[in-house]
PDB file of C-alpha atoms and ligand atoms in Angstrom:
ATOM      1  CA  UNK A   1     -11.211  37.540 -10.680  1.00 61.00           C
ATOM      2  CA  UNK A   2      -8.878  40.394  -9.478  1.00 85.00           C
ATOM      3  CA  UNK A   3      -9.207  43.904  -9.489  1.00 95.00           C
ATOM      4  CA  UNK A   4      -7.462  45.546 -12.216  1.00 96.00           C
ATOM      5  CA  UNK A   5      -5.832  48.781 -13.493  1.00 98.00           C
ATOM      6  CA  UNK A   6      -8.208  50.762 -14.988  1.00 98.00           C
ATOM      7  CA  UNK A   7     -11.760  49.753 -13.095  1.00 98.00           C
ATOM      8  CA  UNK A   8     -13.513  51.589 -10.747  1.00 98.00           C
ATOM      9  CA  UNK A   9     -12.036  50.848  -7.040  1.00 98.00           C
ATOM     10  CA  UNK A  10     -15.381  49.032  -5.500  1.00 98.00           C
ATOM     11  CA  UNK A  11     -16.875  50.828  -2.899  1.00 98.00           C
ATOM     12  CA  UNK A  12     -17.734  49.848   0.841  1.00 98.00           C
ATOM     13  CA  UNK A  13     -18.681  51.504   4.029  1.00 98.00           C
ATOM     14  CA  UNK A  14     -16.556  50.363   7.416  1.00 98.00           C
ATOM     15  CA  UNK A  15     -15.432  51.376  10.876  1.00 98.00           C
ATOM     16  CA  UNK A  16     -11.684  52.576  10.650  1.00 98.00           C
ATOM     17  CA  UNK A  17      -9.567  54.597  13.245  1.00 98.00           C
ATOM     18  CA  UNK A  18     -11.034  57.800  12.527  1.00 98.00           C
ATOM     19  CA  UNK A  19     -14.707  56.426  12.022  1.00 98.00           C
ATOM     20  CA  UNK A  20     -17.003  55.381   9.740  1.00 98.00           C
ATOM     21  CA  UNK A  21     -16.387  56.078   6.135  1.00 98.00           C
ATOM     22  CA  UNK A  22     -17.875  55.732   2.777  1.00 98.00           C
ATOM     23  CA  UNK A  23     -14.589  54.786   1.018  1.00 98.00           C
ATOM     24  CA  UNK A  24     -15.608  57.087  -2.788  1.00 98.00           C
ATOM     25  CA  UNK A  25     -16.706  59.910  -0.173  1.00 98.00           C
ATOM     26  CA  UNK A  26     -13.851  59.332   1.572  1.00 98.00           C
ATOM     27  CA  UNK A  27     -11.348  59.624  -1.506  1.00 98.00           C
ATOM     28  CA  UNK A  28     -13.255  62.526  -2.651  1.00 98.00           C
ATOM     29  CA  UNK A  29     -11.509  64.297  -4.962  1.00 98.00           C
ATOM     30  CA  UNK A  30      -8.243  63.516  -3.694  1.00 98.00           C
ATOM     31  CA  UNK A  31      -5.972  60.411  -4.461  1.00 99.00           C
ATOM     32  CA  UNK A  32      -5.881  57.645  -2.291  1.00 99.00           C
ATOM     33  CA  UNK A  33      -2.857  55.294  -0.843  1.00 99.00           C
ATOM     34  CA  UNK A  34      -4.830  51.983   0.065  1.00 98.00           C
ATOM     35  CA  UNK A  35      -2.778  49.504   1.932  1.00 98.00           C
ATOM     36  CA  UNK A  36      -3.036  46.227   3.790  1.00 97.00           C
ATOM     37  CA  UNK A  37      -1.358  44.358   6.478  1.00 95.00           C
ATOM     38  CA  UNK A  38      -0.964  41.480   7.660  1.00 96.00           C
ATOM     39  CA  UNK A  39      -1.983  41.868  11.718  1.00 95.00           C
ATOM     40  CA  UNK A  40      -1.750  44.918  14.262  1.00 97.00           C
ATOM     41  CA  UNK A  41       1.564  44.901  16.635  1.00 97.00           C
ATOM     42  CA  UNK A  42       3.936  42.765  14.142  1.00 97.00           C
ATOM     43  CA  UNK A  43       7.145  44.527  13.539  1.00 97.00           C
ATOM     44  CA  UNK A  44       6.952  45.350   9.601  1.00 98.00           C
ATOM     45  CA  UNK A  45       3.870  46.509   9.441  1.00 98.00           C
ATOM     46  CA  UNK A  46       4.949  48.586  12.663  1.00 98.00           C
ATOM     47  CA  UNK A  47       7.829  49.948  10.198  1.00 98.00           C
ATOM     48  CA  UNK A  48       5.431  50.246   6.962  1.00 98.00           C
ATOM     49  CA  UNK A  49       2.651  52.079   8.998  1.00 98.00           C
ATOM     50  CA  UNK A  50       5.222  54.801  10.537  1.00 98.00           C
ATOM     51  CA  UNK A  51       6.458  55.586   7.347  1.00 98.00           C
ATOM     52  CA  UNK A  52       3.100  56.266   5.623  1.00 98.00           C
ATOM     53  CA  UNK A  53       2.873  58.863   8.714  1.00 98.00           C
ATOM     54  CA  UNK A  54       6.274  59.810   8.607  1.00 98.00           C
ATOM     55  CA  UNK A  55       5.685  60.807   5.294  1.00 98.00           C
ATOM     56  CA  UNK A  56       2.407  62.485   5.737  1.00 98.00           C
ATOM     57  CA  UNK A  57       3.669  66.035   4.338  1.00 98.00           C
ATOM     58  CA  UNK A  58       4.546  64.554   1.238  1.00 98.00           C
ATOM     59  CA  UNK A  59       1.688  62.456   0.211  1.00 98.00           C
ATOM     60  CA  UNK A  60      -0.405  65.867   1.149  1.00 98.00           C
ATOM     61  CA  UNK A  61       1.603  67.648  -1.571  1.00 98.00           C
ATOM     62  CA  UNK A  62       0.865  64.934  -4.146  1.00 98.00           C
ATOM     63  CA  UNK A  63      -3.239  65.144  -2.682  1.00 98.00           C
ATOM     64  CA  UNK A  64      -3.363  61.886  -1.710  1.00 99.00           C
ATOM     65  CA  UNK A  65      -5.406  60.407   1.321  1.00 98.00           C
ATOM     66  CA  UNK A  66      -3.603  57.333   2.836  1.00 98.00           C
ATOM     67  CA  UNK A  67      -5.483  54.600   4.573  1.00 98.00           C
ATOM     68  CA  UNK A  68      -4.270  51.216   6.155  1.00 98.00           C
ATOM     69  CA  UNK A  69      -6.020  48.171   6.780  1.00 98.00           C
ATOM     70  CA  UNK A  70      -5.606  45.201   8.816  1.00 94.00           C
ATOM     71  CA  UNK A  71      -8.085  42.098   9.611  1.00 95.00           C
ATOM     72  CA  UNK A  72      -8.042  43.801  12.918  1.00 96.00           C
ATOM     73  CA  UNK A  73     -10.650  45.957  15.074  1.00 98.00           C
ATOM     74  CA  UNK A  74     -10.780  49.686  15.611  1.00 98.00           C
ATOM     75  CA  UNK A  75      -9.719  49.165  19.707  1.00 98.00           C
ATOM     76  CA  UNK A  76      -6.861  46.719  18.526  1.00 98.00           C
ATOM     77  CA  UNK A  77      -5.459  49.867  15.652  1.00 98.00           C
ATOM     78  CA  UNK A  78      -5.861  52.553  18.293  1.00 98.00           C
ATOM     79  CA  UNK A  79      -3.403  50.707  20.775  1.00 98.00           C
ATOM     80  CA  UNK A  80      -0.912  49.450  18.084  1.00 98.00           C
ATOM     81  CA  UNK A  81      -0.590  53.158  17.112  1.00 98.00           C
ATOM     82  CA  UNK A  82       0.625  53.978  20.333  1.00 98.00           C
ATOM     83  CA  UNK A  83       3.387  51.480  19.544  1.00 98.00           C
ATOM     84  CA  UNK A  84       3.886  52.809  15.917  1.00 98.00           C
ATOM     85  CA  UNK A  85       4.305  56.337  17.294  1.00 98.00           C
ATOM     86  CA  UNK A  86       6.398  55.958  19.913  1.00 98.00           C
ATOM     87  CA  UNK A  87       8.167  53.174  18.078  1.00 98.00           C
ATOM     88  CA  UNK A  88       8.553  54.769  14.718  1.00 98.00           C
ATOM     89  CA  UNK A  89       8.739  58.646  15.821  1.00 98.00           C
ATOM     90  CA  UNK A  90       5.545  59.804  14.801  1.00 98.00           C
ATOM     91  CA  UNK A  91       1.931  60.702  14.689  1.00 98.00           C
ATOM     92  CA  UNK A  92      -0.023  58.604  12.812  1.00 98.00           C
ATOM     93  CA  UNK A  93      -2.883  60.651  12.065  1.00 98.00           C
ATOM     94  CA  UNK A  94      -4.693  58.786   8.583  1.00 98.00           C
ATOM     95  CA  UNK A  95      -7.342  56.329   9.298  1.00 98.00           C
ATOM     96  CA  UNK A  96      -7.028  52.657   9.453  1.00 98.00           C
ATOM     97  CA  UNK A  97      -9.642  49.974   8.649  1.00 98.00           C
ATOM     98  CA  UNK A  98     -10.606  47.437  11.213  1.00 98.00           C
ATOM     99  CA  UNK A  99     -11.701  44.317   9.197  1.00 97.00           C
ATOM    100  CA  UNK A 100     -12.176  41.617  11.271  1.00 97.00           C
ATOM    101  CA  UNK A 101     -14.663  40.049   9.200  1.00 96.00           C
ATOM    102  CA  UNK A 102     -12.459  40.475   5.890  1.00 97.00           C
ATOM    103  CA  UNK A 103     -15.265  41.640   4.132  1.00 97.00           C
ATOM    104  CA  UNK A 104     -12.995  44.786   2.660  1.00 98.00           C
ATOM    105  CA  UNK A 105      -9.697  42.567   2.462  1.00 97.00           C
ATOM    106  CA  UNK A 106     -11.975  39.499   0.557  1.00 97.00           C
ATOM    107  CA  UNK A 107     -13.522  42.459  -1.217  1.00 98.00           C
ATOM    108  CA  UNK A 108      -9.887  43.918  -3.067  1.00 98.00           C
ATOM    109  CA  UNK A 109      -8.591  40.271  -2.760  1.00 96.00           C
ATOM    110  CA  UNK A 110      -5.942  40.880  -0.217  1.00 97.00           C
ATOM    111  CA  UNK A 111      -7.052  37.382   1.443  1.00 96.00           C
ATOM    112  CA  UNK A 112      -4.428  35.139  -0.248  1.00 95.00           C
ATOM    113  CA  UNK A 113      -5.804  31.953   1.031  1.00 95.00           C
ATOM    114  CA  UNK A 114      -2.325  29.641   0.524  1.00 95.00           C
ATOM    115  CA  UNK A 115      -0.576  32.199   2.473  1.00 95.00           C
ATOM    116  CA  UNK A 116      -2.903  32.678   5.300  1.00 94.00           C
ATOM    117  CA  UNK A 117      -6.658  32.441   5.036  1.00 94.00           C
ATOM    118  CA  UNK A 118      -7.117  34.934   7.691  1.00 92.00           C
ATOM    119  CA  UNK A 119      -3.885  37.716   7.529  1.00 93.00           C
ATOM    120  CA  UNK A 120      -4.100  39.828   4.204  1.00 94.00           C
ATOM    121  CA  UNK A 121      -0.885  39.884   2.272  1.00 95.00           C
ATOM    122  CA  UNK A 122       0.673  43.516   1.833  1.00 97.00           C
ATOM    123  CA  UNK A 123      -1.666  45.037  -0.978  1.00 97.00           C
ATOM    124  CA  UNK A 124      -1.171  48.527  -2.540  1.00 98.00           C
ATOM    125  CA  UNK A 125      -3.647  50.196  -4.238  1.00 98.00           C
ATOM    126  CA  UNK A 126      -3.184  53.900  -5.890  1.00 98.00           C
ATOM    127  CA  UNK A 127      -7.093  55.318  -6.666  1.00 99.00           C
ATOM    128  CA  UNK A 128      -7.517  58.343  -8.641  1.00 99.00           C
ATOM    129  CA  UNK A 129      -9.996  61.065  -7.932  1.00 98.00           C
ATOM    130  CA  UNK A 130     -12.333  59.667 -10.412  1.00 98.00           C
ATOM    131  CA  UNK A 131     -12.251  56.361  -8.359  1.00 98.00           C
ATOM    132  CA  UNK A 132     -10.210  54.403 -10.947  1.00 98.00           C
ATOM    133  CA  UNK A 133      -7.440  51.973  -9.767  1.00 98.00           C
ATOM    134  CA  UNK A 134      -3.932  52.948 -11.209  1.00 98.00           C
ATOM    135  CA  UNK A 135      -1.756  51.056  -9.788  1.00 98.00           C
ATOM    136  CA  UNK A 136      -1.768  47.984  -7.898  1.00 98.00           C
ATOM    137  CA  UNK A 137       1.221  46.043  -6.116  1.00 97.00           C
ATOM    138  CA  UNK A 138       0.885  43.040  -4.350  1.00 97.00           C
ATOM    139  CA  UNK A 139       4.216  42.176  -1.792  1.00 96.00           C
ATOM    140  CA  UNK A 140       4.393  38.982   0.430  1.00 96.00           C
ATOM    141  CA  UNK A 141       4.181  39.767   4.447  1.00 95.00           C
ATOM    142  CA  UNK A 142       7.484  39.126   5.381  1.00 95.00           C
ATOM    143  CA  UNK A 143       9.110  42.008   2.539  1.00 97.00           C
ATOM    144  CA  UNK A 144       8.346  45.718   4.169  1.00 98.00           C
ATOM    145  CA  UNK A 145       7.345  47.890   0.638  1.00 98.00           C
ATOM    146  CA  UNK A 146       9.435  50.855  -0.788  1.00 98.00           C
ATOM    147  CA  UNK A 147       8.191  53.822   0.307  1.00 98.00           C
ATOM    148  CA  UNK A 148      10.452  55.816  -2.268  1.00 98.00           C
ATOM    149  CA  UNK A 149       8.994  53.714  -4.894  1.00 98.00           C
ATOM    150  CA  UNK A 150       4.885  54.124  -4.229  1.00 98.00           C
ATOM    151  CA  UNK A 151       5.829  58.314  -3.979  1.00 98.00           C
ATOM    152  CA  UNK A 152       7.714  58.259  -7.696  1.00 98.00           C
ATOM    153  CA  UNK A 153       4.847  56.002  -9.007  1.00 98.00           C
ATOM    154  CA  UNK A 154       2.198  58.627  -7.919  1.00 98.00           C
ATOM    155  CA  UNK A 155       4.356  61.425  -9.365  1.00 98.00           C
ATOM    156  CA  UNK A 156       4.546  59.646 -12.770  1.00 98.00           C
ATOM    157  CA  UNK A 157       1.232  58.511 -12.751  1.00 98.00           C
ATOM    158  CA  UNK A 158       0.059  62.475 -12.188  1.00 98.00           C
ATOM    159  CA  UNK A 159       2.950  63.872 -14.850  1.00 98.00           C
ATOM    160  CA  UNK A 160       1.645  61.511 -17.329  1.00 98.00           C
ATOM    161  CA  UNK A 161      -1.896  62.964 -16.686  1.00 98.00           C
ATOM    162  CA  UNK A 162      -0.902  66.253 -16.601  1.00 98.00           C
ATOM    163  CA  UNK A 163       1.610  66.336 -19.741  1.00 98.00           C
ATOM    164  CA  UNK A 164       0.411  63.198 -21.764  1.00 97.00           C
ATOM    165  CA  UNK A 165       3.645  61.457 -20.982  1.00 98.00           C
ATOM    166  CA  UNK A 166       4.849  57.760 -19.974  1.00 98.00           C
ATOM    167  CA  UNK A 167       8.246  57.810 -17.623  1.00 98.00           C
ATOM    168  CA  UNK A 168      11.210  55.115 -18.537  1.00 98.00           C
ATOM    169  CA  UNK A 169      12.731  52.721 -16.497  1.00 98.00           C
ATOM    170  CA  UNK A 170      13.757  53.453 -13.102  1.00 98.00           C
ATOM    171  CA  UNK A 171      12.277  57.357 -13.969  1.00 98.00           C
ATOM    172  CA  UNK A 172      12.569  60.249 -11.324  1.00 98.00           C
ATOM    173  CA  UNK A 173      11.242  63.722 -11.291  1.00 98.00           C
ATOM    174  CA  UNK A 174      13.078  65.724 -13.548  1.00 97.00           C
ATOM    175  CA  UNK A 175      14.367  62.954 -15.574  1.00 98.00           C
ATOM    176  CA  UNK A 176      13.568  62.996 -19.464  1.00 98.00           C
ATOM    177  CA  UNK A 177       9.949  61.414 -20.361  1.00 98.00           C
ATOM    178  CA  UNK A 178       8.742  59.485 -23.171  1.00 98.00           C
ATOM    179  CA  UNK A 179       5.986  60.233 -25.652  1.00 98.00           C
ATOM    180  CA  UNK A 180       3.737  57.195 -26.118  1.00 98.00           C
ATOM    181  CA  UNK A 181       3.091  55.895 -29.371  1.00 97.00           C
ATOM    182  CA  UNK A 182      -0.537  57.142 -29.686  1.00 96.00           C
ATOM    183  CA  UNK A 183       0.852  60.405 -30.257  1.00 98.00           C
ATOM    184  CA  UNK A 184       2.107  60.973 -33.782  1.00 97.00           C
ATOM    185  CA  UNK A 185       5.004  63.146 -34.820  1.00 97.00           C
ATOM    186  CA  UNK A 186       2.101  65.841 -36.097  1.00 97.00           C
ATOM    187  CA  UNK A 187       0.270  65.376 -32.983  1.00 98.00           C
ATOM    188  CA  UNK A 188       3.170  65.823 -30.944  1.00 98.00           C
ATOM    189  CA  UNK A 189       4.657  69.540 -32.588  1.00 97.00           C
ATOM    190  CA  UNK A 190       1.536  71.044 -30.902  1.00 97.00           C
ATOM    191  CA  UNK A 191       1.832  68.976 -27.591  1.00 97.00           C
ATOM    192  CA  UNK A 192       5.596  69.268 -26.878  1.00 98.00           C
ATOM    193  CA  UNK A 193       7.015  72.289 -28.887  1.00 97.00           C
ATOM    194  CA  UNK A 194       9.837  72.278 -27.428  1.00 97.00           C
ATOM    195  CA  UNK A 195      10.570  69.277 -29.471  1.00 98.00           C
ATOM    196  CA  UNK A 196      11.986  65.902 -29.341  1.00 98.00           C
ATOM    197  CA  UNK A 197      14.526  63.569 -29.143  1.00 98.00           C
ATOM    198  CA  UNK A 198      13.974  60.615 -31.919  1.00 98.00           C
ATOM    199  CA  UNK A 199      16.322  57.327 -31.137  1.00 98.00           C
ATOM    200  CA  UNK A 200      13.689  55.059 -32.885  1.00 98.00           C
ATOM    201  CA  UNK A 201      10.567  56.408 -34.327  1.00 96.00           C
ATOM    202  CA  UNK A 202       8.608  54.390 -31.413  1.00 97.00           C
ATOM    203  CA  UNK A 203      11.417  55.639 -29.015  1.00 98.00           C
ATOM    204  CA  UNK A 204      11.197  59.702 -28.551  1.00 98.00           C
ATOM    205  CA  UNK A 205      12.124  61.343 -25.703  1.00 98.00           C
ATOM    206  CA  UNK A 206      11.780  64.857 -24.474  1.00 98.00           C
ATOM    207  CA  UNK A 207      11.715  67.204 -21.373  1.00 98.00           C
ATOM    208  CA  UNK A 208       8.445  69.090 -19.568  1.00 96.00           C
TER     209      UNK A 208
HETATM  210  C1  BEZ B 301       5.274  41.643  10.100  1.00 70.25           C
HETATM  211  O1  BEZ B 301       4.530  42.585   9.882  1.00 70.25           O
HETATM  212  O2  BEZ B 301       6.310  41.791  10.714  1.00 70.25           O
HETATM  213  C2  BEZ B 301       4.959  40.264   9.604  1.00 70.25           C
HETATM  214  C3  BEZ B 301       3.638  39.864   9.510  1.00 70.25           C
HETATM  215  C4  BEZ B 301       3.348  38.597   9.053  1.00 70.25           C
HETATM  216  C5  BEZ B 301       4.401  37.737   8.672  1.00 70.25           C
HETATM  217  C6  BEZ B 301       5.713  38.168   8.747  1.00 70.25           C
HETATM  218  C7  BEZ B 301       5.994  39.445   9.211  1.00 70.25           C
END
């Protein structure tokens, strides 16, 4: 059975990078990036894990914690990072889980047993502060994940919170939203006056 949008993310306690963590203390009442890799010191995850630090600043303005994993231990993490910062042009400061049991990766089902029964495929999970999954992405190990991609996701995600909104295809900040169909046109007067722009009555689209 896999985890799914809308459940709580299932907690654990493990050794990572920066020590031991609860994972829902951890999160606290920040956002959190969870994302898994194959093995330590292989070149796309080298690529994936500088850009999460690369793009530390930004993730910090959306408050959201990143955290890596990999079936690997702590001592294994702390010298790939050498590599991934002096490889990638960084400083990888967010923790990483060492899981060389794969009790975490069996845990969010990042084990995908006809692709390797050992190496967890590249999982993404986006937790809220409440500890609810949002958004999951699974992407085989040999495709390196859009980094653009998991940042405009989070922004939706948090606009649609914020202003009741869903975002259209291909959506990017400051692009027009969509108001879902469990808002009715009276509903919606007092939640967008600033109106609306009615293509079908299941199709309106507005600004915020
Ligand atoms: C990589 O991270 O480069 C990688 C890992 C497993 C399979 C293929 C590529």
């Amino acid at each position: 059975m896999s985890l799914k949008i809308g459940e709580i993310a299932p907690n654990f306690t493990v050794e990572t990078t920066n020590g031991k963590i609860d994972f829902h203390d951890w999160i606290g009442d920040s956002w959190a990036f969870f994302f898994s890799h194959p093995a330590d010191f292989t070149p796309v995850c080298t690529t994936e894990m500088g850009r999460t630090a690369q793009l530390s600043e930004e993730f910090a303005a959306r408050n959201v914690k990143s955290i890596g994993l990999s079936t690997d231990t702590v001592e294994e993490h702390k010298k790939w990072i050498l590599d991934v910062n002096d490889t990638q042009n960084t400083t990888l400061t967010f923790p990483i889980i060492a899981d060389p049991d794969l009790k975490v990766a069996k845990l969010y089902e990042m084990i995908h047993p006809a692709e390797s029964e050992t190496a967890a495929v590249r999982s993404v999970f986006i937790i809220d502060p409440n500890k609810k999954i949002r958004l999951t992405m699974t992407y085989p190990m040999n495709v390196g994940r859009n980094f653009d991609e998991i940042l405009r996701v989070i922004d939706a995600l948090q606009l649609g919170d914020e202003k009741k909104i869903a975002t259209p295809a291909d959506w990017l900040p400051g692009d027009e939203v969509i108001i879902p169909p469990s808002i009715d046109n009276e509903a919606a007067k007092d939640i967008f006056p600033q109106g609306w722009n009615e293509i079908r009555p299941y199709l309106r689209t507005t600004k915020v």
